[in-house]
mmCIF file of C-alpha atoms and ligand atoms in Angstrom:
data_model
loop_
_atom_site.group_PDB
_atom_site.id
_atom_site.type_symbol
_atom_site.label_atom_id
_atom_site.label_comp_id
_atom_site.label_asym_id
_atom_site.label_seq_id
_atom_site.Cartn_x
_atom_site.Cartn_y
_atom_site.Cartn_z
ATOM 1 C CA MET A 1 -0.128 0.101 -0.199
ATOM 2 C CA ARG A 2 2.795 2.300 0.519
ATOM 3 C CA ASP A 3 4.182 1.431 -2.386
ATOM 4 C CA LEU A 4 1.324 1.940 -4.678
ATOM 5 C CA GLY A 5 0.567 5.246 -2.856
ATOM 6 C CA ASN A 6 4.046 6.761 -3.525
ATOM 7 C CA PHE A 7 3.540 5.715 -7.130
ATOM 8 C CA LEU A 8 0.276 7.474 -7.256
ATOM 9 C CA SER A 9 1.651 10.857 -5.666
ATOM 10 C CA SER A 10 4.909 10.758 -7.920
ATOM 11 C CA ALA A 11 2.925 9.978 -10.924
ATOM 12 C CA TRP A 12 0.111 12.964 -10.309
ATOM 13 C CA ASP A 13 3.167 15.242 -9.361
ATOM 14 C CA ASN A 14 5.478 14.092 -13.221
ATOM 15 C CA TYR A 15 1.955 14.540 -14.477
ATOM 16 C CA LEU A 16 1.506 17.953 -13.443
ATOM 17 C CA ASP A 17 4.488 19.201 -14.357
ATOM 18 C CA THR A 18 4.878 18.192 -17.377
ATOM 19 C CA THR A 19 0.590 18.513 -18.761
ATOM 20 C CA PRO A 20 0.492 22.646 -17.472
ATOM 21 C CA GLN A 21 -3.383 22.379 -18.359
ATOM 22 C CA ALA A 22 -3.948 20.059 -15.644
ATOM 23 C CA MET A 23 -2.478 22.080 -13.117
ATOM 24 C CA GLN A 24 -4.344 25.315 -14.199
ATOM 25 C CA ILE A 25 -8.031 23.380 -14.881
ATOM 26 C CA VAL A 26 -7.481 21.375 -11.074
ATOM 27 C CA ARG A 27 -6.685 25.362 -9.353
ATOM 28 C CA ARG A 28 -9.811 26.722 -11.180
ATOM 29 C CA PHE A 29 -11.975 23.733 -9.898
ATOM 30 C CA GLY A 30 -10.387 24.557 -6.538
ATOM 31 C CA GLU A 31 -11.910 27.935 -7.105
ATOM 32 C CA GLN A 32 -15.380 26.733 -7.570
ATOM 33 C CA GLY A 33 -15.066 24.324 -4.393
ATOM 34 C CA GLU A 34 -14.154 21.158 -6.092
ATOM 35 C CA LYS A 35 -11.772 18.231 -5.052
ATOM 36 C CA ILE A 36 -10.155 16.640 -7.301
ATOM 37 C CA ILE A 37 -10.655 12.689 -6.867
ATOM 38 C CA ASN A 38 -9.390 10.590 -9.863
ATOM 39 C CA ASP A 39 -10.968 7.931 -11.762
ATOM 40 C CA HIS A 40 -8.174 6.398 -13.629
ATOM 41 C CA ILE A 41 -4.695 6.486 -14.831
ATOM 42 C CA ALA A 42 -3.779 5.564 -18.600
ATOM 43 C CA LEU A 43 -0.359 4.012 -18.967
ATOM 44 C CA ARG A 44 1.293 3.364 -22.735
ATOM 45 C CA THR A 45 3.538 1.284 -22.949
ATOM 46 C CA LEU A 46 4.986 -1.646 -26.045
ATOM 47 C CA SER A 47 3.633 -5.854 -26.227
ATOM 48 C CA HIS A 48 6.902 -7.296 -24.673
ATOM 49 C CA ALA A 49 8.235 -9.127 -22.272
ATOM 50 C CA SER A 50 10.357 -6.223 -20.829
ATOM 51 C CA CYS A 51 7.711 -3.797 -20.540
ATOM 52 C CA GLY A 52 4.319 -5.060 -21.326
ATOM 53 C CA ILE A 53 1.448 -5.655 -19.503
ATOM 54 C CA GLU A 54 2.181 -8.536 -18.191
ATOM 55 C CA THR A 55 5.964 -7.067 -16.689
ATOM 56 C CA LEU A 56 3.837 -4.359 -15.229
ATOM 57 C CA SER A 57 0.735 -6.932 -14.012
ATOM 58 C CA ALA A 58 2.906 -8.375 -11.680
ATOM 59 C CA GLN A 59 4.165 -5.098 -9.980
ATOM 60 C CA PHE A 60 0.755 -4.051 -9.571
ATOM 61 C CA GLU A 61 -0.572 -7.259 -8.358
ATOM 62 C CA ALA A 62 2.388 -7.382 -5.477
ATOM 63 C CA MET A 63 1.342 -3.324 -4.714
ATOM 64 C CA GLY A 64 -2.805 -5.113 -3.088
ATOM 65 C CA LEU A 65 -3.921 -3.738 -6.923
ATOM 66 C CA THR A 66 -5.914 -6.293 -8.814
ATOM 67 C CA ARG A 67 -6.105 -6.984 -12.289
ATOM 68 C CA ALA A 68 -10.049 -6.618 -13.443
ATOM 69 C CA LEU A 69 -9.902 -9.083 -16.894
ATOM 70 C CA ALA A 70 -8.946 -12.351 -17.516
ATOM 71 C CA SER A 71 -7.412 -12.209 -20.887
ATOM 72 C CA LYS A 72 -10.061 -12.998 -23.076
ATOM 73 C CA ASP A 73 -11.760 -9.934 -21.841
ATOM 74 C CA GLU A 74 -9.144 -7.266 -22.329
ATOM 75 C CA TYR A 75 -9.969 -4.807 -24.823
ATOM 76 C CA HIS A 76 -8.809 -5.035 -28.030
ATOM 77 C CA PHE A 77 -7.914 -1.989 -30.179
ATOM 78 C CA SER A 78 -8.393 -3.677 -33.897
ATOM 79 C CA GLU A 79 -7.068 -0.966 -35.749
ATOM 80 C CA LYS A 80 -4.751 0.777 -33.752
ATOM 81 C CA LYS A 81 -3.246 -2.734 -32.849
ATOM 82 C CA LEU A 82 -3.398 -2.310 -29.395
ATOM 83 C CA ARG A 83 -4.820 -4.234 -26.304
ATOM 84 C CA ALA A 84 -4.755 -2.791 -22.479
ATOM 85 C CA THR A 85 -6.193 -4.400 -19.737
ATOM 86 C CA TYR A 86 -6.691 -2.409 -15.649
ATOM 87 C CA PHE A 87 -5.979 -2.717 -12.462
ATOM 88 C CA HIS A 88 -8.441 -1.527 -9.497
ATOM 89 C CA HIS A 89 -8.135 -1.335 -5.805
ATOM 90 C CA PRO A 90 -10.159 -4.011 -4.583
ATOM 91 C CA THR A 91 -11.727 -2.555 -1.456
ATOM 92 C CA ASP A 92 -10.614 1.133 -1.459
ATOM 93 C CA SER A 93 -13.123 2.583 -4.427
ATOM 94 C CA SER A 94 -11.099 6.196 -3.888
ATOM 95 C CA ILE A 95 -7.626 4.957 -5.136
ATOM 96 C CA PRO A 96 -8.011 5.433 -9.293
ATOM 97 C CA LYS A 97 -7.866 2.251 -11.466
ATOM 98 C CA ILE A 98 -4.945 2.475 -13.517
ATOM 99 C CA PHE A 99 -5.457 1.632 -17.559
ATOM 100 C CA VAL A 100 -2.678 0.027 -18.989
ATOM 101 C CA SER A 101 -2.127 -0.340 -23.136
ATOM 102 C CA GLU A 102 0.379 -1.656 -25.378
ATOM 103 C CA LEU A 103 0.921 -1.716 -28.841
ATOM 104 C CA LEU A 104 0.724 -4.713 -30.852
ATOM 105 C CA PHE A 105 4.081 -3.644 -32.655
ATOM 106 C CA LYS A 106 4.998 -7.255 -34.435
ATOM 107 C CA GLN A 107 1.436 -6.033 -36.387
ATOM 108 C CA LEU A 108 2.024 -2.993 -37.562
ATOM 109 C CA PRO A 109 4.280 -2.228 -40.860
ATOM 110 C CA GLY A 110 7.987 -2.892 -40.910
ATOM 111 C CA PRO A 111 9.415 0.472 -39.827
ATOM 112 C CA VAL A 112 7.421 0.602 -36.512
ATOM 113 C CA GLN A 113 8.455 -3.061 -36.153
ATOM 114 C CA GLU A 114 12.243 -1.832 -36.470
ATOM 115 C CA THR A 115 11.480 1.378 -34.577
ATOM 116 C CA CYS A 116 10.152 -0.782 -32.004
ATOM 117 C CA GLU A 117 13.002 -2.735 -31.953
ATOM 118 C CA PHE A 118 15.054 -0.313 -31.325
ATOM 119 C CA MET A 119 13.574 1.127 -28.368
ATOM 120 C CA LEU A 120 13.414 -2.361 -26.528
ATOM 121 C CA SER A 121 17.081 -2.581 -26.997
ATOM 122 C CA LYS A 122 18.132 0.345 -25.459
ATOM 123 C CA LEU A 123 16.460 -0.517 -22.165
ATOM 124 C CA PRO A 124 18.954 -1.745 -19.498
ATOM 125 C CA ARG A 125 16.739 -4.022 -17.401
ATOM 126 C CA SER A 126 13.491 -4.528 -17.045
ATOM 127 C CA ILE A 127 10.625 -1.425 -16.580
ATOM 128 C CA GLN A 128 9.432 -0.896 -12.691
ATOM 129 C CA VAL A 129 6.126 1.358 -12.957
ATOM 130 C CA MET A 130 8.243 3.780 -10.852
ATOM 131 C CA ASP A 131 9.881 4.687 -14.296
ATOM 132 C CA PHE A 132 6.170 6.159 -15.774
ATOM 133 C CA THR A 133 6.792 9.179 -13.115
ATOM 134 C CA GLN A 134 10.112 9.633 -14.276
ATOM 135 C CA ASN A 135 9.816 10.183 -18.156
ATOM 136 C CA TRP A 136 12.141 7.496 -18.241
ATOM 137 C CA ARG A 137 13.313 7.309 -21.965
ATOM 138 C CA PRO A 138 16.861 6.058 -22.278
ATOM 139 C CA TRP A 139 16.966 6.164 -25.953
ATOM 140 C CA ASP A 140 17.667 9.215 -28.443
ATOM 141 C CA ILE A 141 15.312 10.813 -31.139
ATOM 142 C CA HIS A 142 15.444 11.364 -34.613
ATOM 143 C CA LYS A 143 12.933 13.706 -36.628
ATOM 144 C CA ALA A 144 12.361 11.872 -39.388
ATOM 145 C CA GLN A 145 12.152 8.702 -37.077
ATOM 146 C CA TYR A 146 9.111 10.145 -35.138
ATOM 147 C CA HIS A 147 7.036 12.187 -38.032
ATOM 148 C CA ARG A 148 7.718 8.648 -40.104
ATOM 149 C CA LEU A 149 6.181 6.601 -37.558
ATOM 150 C CA ALA A 150 3.319 9.592 -36.854
ATOM 151 C CA LYS A 151 2.102 8.077 -40.225
ATOM 152 C CA PHE A 152 1.554 4.225 -39.354
ATOM 153 C CA SER A 153 1.137 4.889 -35.597
ATOM 154 C CA GLU A 154 0.592 8.088 -33.597
ATOM 155 C CA TYR A 155 0.586 5.721 -30.529
ATOM 156 C CA ALA A 156 4.350 4.719 -31.151
ATOM 157 C CA ALA A 157 5.025 7.754 -32.389
ATOM 158 C CA TRP A 158 4.404 9.678 -28.484
ATOM 159 C CA VAL A 159 6.325 6.372 -26.902
ATOM 160 C CA TYR A 160 8.909 6.886 -29.329
ATOM 161 C CA ALA A 161 9.182 10.679 -28.412
ATOM 162 C CA LEU A 162 7.794 10.303 -24.709
ATOM 163 C CA GLY A 163 9.368 7.137 -23.646
ATOM 164 C CA PHE A 164 7.749 5.948 -20.701
ATOM 165 C CA ARG A 165 5.303 8.204 -18.657
ATOM 166 C CA VAL A 166 1.674 8.953 -17.673
ATOM 167 C CA ASN A 167 -0.374 9.359 -20.756
ATOM 168 C CA HIS A 168 -3.748 11.080 -18.690
ATOM 169 C CA PHE A 169 -5.061 11.397 -15.657
ATOM 170 C CA THR A 170 -8.710 11.460 -14.949
ATOM 171 C CA VAL A 171 -11.363 12.992 -12.958
ATOM 172 C CA SER A 172 -13.930 11.478 -11.901
ATOM 173 C CA VAL A 173 -17.378 13.651 -11.534
ATOM 174 C CA ASN A 174 -18.775 10.993 -9.224
ATOM 175 C CA HIS A 175 -16.857 12.921 -6.916
ATOM 176 C CA LEU A 176 -17.515 16.649 -7.995
ATOM 177 C CA LYS A 177 -20.698 18.292 -6.029
ATOM 178 C CA LYS A 178 -21.057 21.326 -8.568
ATOM 179 C CA ALA A 179 -20.292 20.463 -11.990
ATOM 180 C CA THR A 180 -22.659 16.797 -11.462
ATOM 181 C CA SER A 181 -22.213 15.978 -15.767
ATOM 182 C CA VAL A 182 -19.898 15.858 -18.298
ATOM 183 C CA GLU A 183 -21.236 18.198 -19.780
ATOM 184 C CA LEU A 184 -21.438 20.839 -16.818
ATOM 185 C CA VAL A 185 -17.527 19.977 -16.847
ATOM 186 C CA ASN A 186 -17.247 20.341 -20.562
ATOM 187 C CA LYS A 187 -19.157 23.847 -19.785
ATOM 188 C CA TRP A 188 -16.549 24.862 -17.349
ATOM 189 C CA ILE A 189 -13.369 23.897 -19.448
ATOM 190 C CA LYS A 190 -14.325 25.491 -22.324
ATOM 191 C CA GLU A 191 -15.282 29.014 -20.192
ATOM 192 C CA TRP A 192 -11.822 28.708 -18.458
ATOM 193 C CA GLY A 193 -10.354 28.763 -22.494
ATOM 194 C CA PHE A 194 -9.271 24.695 -22.852
ATOM 195 C CA SER A 195 -10.288 22.998 -25.934
ATOM 196 C CA LEU A 196 -11.712 19.928 -25.580
ATOM 197 C CA ASN A 197 -10.769 16.606 -28.113
ATOM 198 C CA GLU A 198 -13.629 16.861 -30.689
ATOM 199 C CA GLU A 199 -12.893 13.598 -32.128
ATOM 200 C CA GLY A 200 -16.227 11.503 -32.586
ATOM 201 C CA GLY A 201 -18.269 14.512 -30.681
ATOM 202 C CA ALA A 202 -16.925 15.725 -27.292
ATOM 203 C CA ILE A 203 -18.865 13.533 -25.081
ATOM 204 C CA LYS A 204 -18.230 10.057 -25.217
ATOM 205 C CA GLY A 205 -20.120 7.243 -24.265
ATOM 206 C CA THR A 206 -23.948 6.834 -23.127
ATOM 207 C CA PRO A 207 -25.501 6.665 -19.275
ATOM 208 C CA LEU A 208 -26.647 3.117 -20.657
ATOM 209 C CA GLN A 209 -22.840 1.846 -21.845
ATOM 210 C CA GLY A 210 -22.050 2.855 -17.989
ATOM 211 C CA LEU A 211 -19.465 5.118 -18.230
ATOM 212 C CA VAL A 212 -19.740 8.678 -20.295
ATOM 213 C CA GLN A 213 -16.382 10.797 -21.092
ATOM 214 C CA SER A 214 -14.650 13.775 -22.804
ATOM 215 C CA SER A 215 -11.403 14.776 -22.130
ATOM 216 C CA THR A 216 -9.042 18.195 -23.682
ATOM 217 C CA LEU A 217 -6.855 17.802 -26.364
ATOM 218 C CA ALA A 218 -2.952 17.268 -25.476
ATOM 219 C CA ASP A 219 -0.584 19.831 -24.468
ATOM 220 C CA ARG A 220 2.449 20.337 -26.433
ATOM 221 C CA MET A 221 5.712 20.300 -25.136
ATOM 222 C CA THR A 222 9.334 20.781 -26.900
ATOM 223 C CA LEU A 223 12.009 18.118 -27.289
ATOM 224 C CA HIS A 224 15.037 18.708 -27.479
ATOM 225 C CA PHE A 225 15.823 15.971 -31.169
ATOM 226 C CA LYS A 226 19.221 14.268 -32.399
ATOM 227 C CA GLU A 227 18.194 17.780 -35.401
ATOM 228 C CA GLY A 228 17.146 20.213 -33.214
ATOM 229 C CA GLN A 229 13.944 21.193 -31.268
ATOM 230 C CA GLU A 230 10.259 20.479 -32.201
ATOM 231 C CA THR A 231 7.081 20.773 -30.720
ATOM 232 C CA VAL A 232 4.624 18.024 -29.934
ATOM 233 C CA PRO A 233 1.713 16.703 -28.275
ATOM 234 C CA THR A 234 2.424 15.370 -24.864
ATOM 235 C CA CYS A 235 -0.603 14.563 -22.224
ATOM 236 C CA TYR A 236 -4.225 15.644 -21.507
ATOM 237 C CA PHE A 237 -6.516 16.060 -18.872
ATOM 238 C CA GLU A 238 -10.007 13.799 -18.420
ATOM 239 C CA PHE A 239 -12.979 13.351 -17.404
ATOM 240 C CA ALA A 240 -15.132 10.127 -16.354
ATOM 241 C CA GLN A 241 -18.581 10.057 -14.646
ATOM 242 C CA ARG A 242 -19.822 6.682 -13.950
ATOM 243 C CA PHE A 243 -23.440 5.153 -14.111
ATOM 244 C CA GLU A 244 -25.121 2.156 -12.674
ATOM 245 C CA LEU A 245 -25.535 -1.358 -14.659
ATOM 246 C CA GLY A 246 -27.468 -3.937 -12.814
ATOM 247 C CA GLY A 247 -27.644 -1.921 -10.091
ATOM 248 C CA ARG A 248 -23.850 -1.490 -9.674
ATOM 249 C CA LEU A 249 -21.441 1.353 -10.434
ATOM 250 C CA TYR A 250 -20.435 0.263 -13.961
ATOM 251 C CA GLN A 251 -16.173 0.306 -12.926
ATOM 252 C CA GLY A 252 -15.054 -1.078 -16.809
ATOM 253 C CA PHE A 253 -13.691 1.009 -20.115
ATOM 254 C CA ILE A 254 -15.463 1.521 -23.058
ATOM 255 C CA PRO A 255 -13.164 0.695 -26.336
ATOM 256 C CA SER A 256 -15.347 2.803 -29.139
ATOM 257 C CA SER A 257 -14.940 5.893 -26.518
ATOM 258 C CA ALA A 258 -10.916 4.906 -25.435
ATOM 259 C CA ASP A 259 -10.126 4.255 -29.036
ATOM 260 C CA LYS A 260 -11.742 8.146 -30.045
ATOM 261 C CA ILE A 261 -10.130 9.465 -26.781
ATOM 262 C CA PHE A 262 -6.754 7.845 -27.513
ATOM 263 C CA GLU A 263 -6.832 10.726 -30.496
ATOM 264 C CA SER A 264 -6.309 13.455 -27.860
ATOM 265 C CA THR A 265 -2.855 12.991 -28.486
ATOM 266 C CA LYS A 266 -3.093 13.177 -32.509
ATOM 267 C CA ARG A 267 -0.292 15.461 -33.805
HETATM 268 NI NI1 NI B 301 -9.293 7.157 -19.796
#
């Protein structure tokens, strides 16, 4: 539990550091008397023994979290070539769920496979969950490779440029007192001058599916490529409201909604 607490607080601090809009949005919510409880956080990685879901799974389970889905029920994003699962605390619902996706890069074209193999060859050891709080990227980045990757997979380009870090945190709308729907949250976010991801409509999911979500467009950050600086999309803030399905608050995710939310880091 102490390890889990360390991980979550380091991840949150790192995320606020690298996502200035999230820092500002949290402050704005605070001015309205709202306290932020996170519904989930999301990590992106590559499908490989050194850094994939299975490696992280063992570590999250050692921290007291439960893997929510049997492998047959895992989420698959066939177009983006992603697979995902999530971890949750068995008793404490105020602890954010951890959603982990991995890129099935072997199903993508040769150039993507080559660059992913290059990234993996630079890992000096297996990944530790704390690496996601340190922006771990033990490889140099090149502009040509970044842009070539992005043509095939925005997700691959994101991991290549930014390394292992938290992709987003998600405000639990169920825990807000005044902004009691995603619609109201979106209204505030726009009034505060931030942009929402409108891909597939600003609101993803329906109460009947158990989960309604929206997200901002990713912040941008200037990175040092070998050839010089370039500004790229980084991380975004998400908002989620859960509804009862069959008498229980739904705790899962909706792949078709998540698919559109992945577009929040589109260049
Ligand atoms: Ni999310």
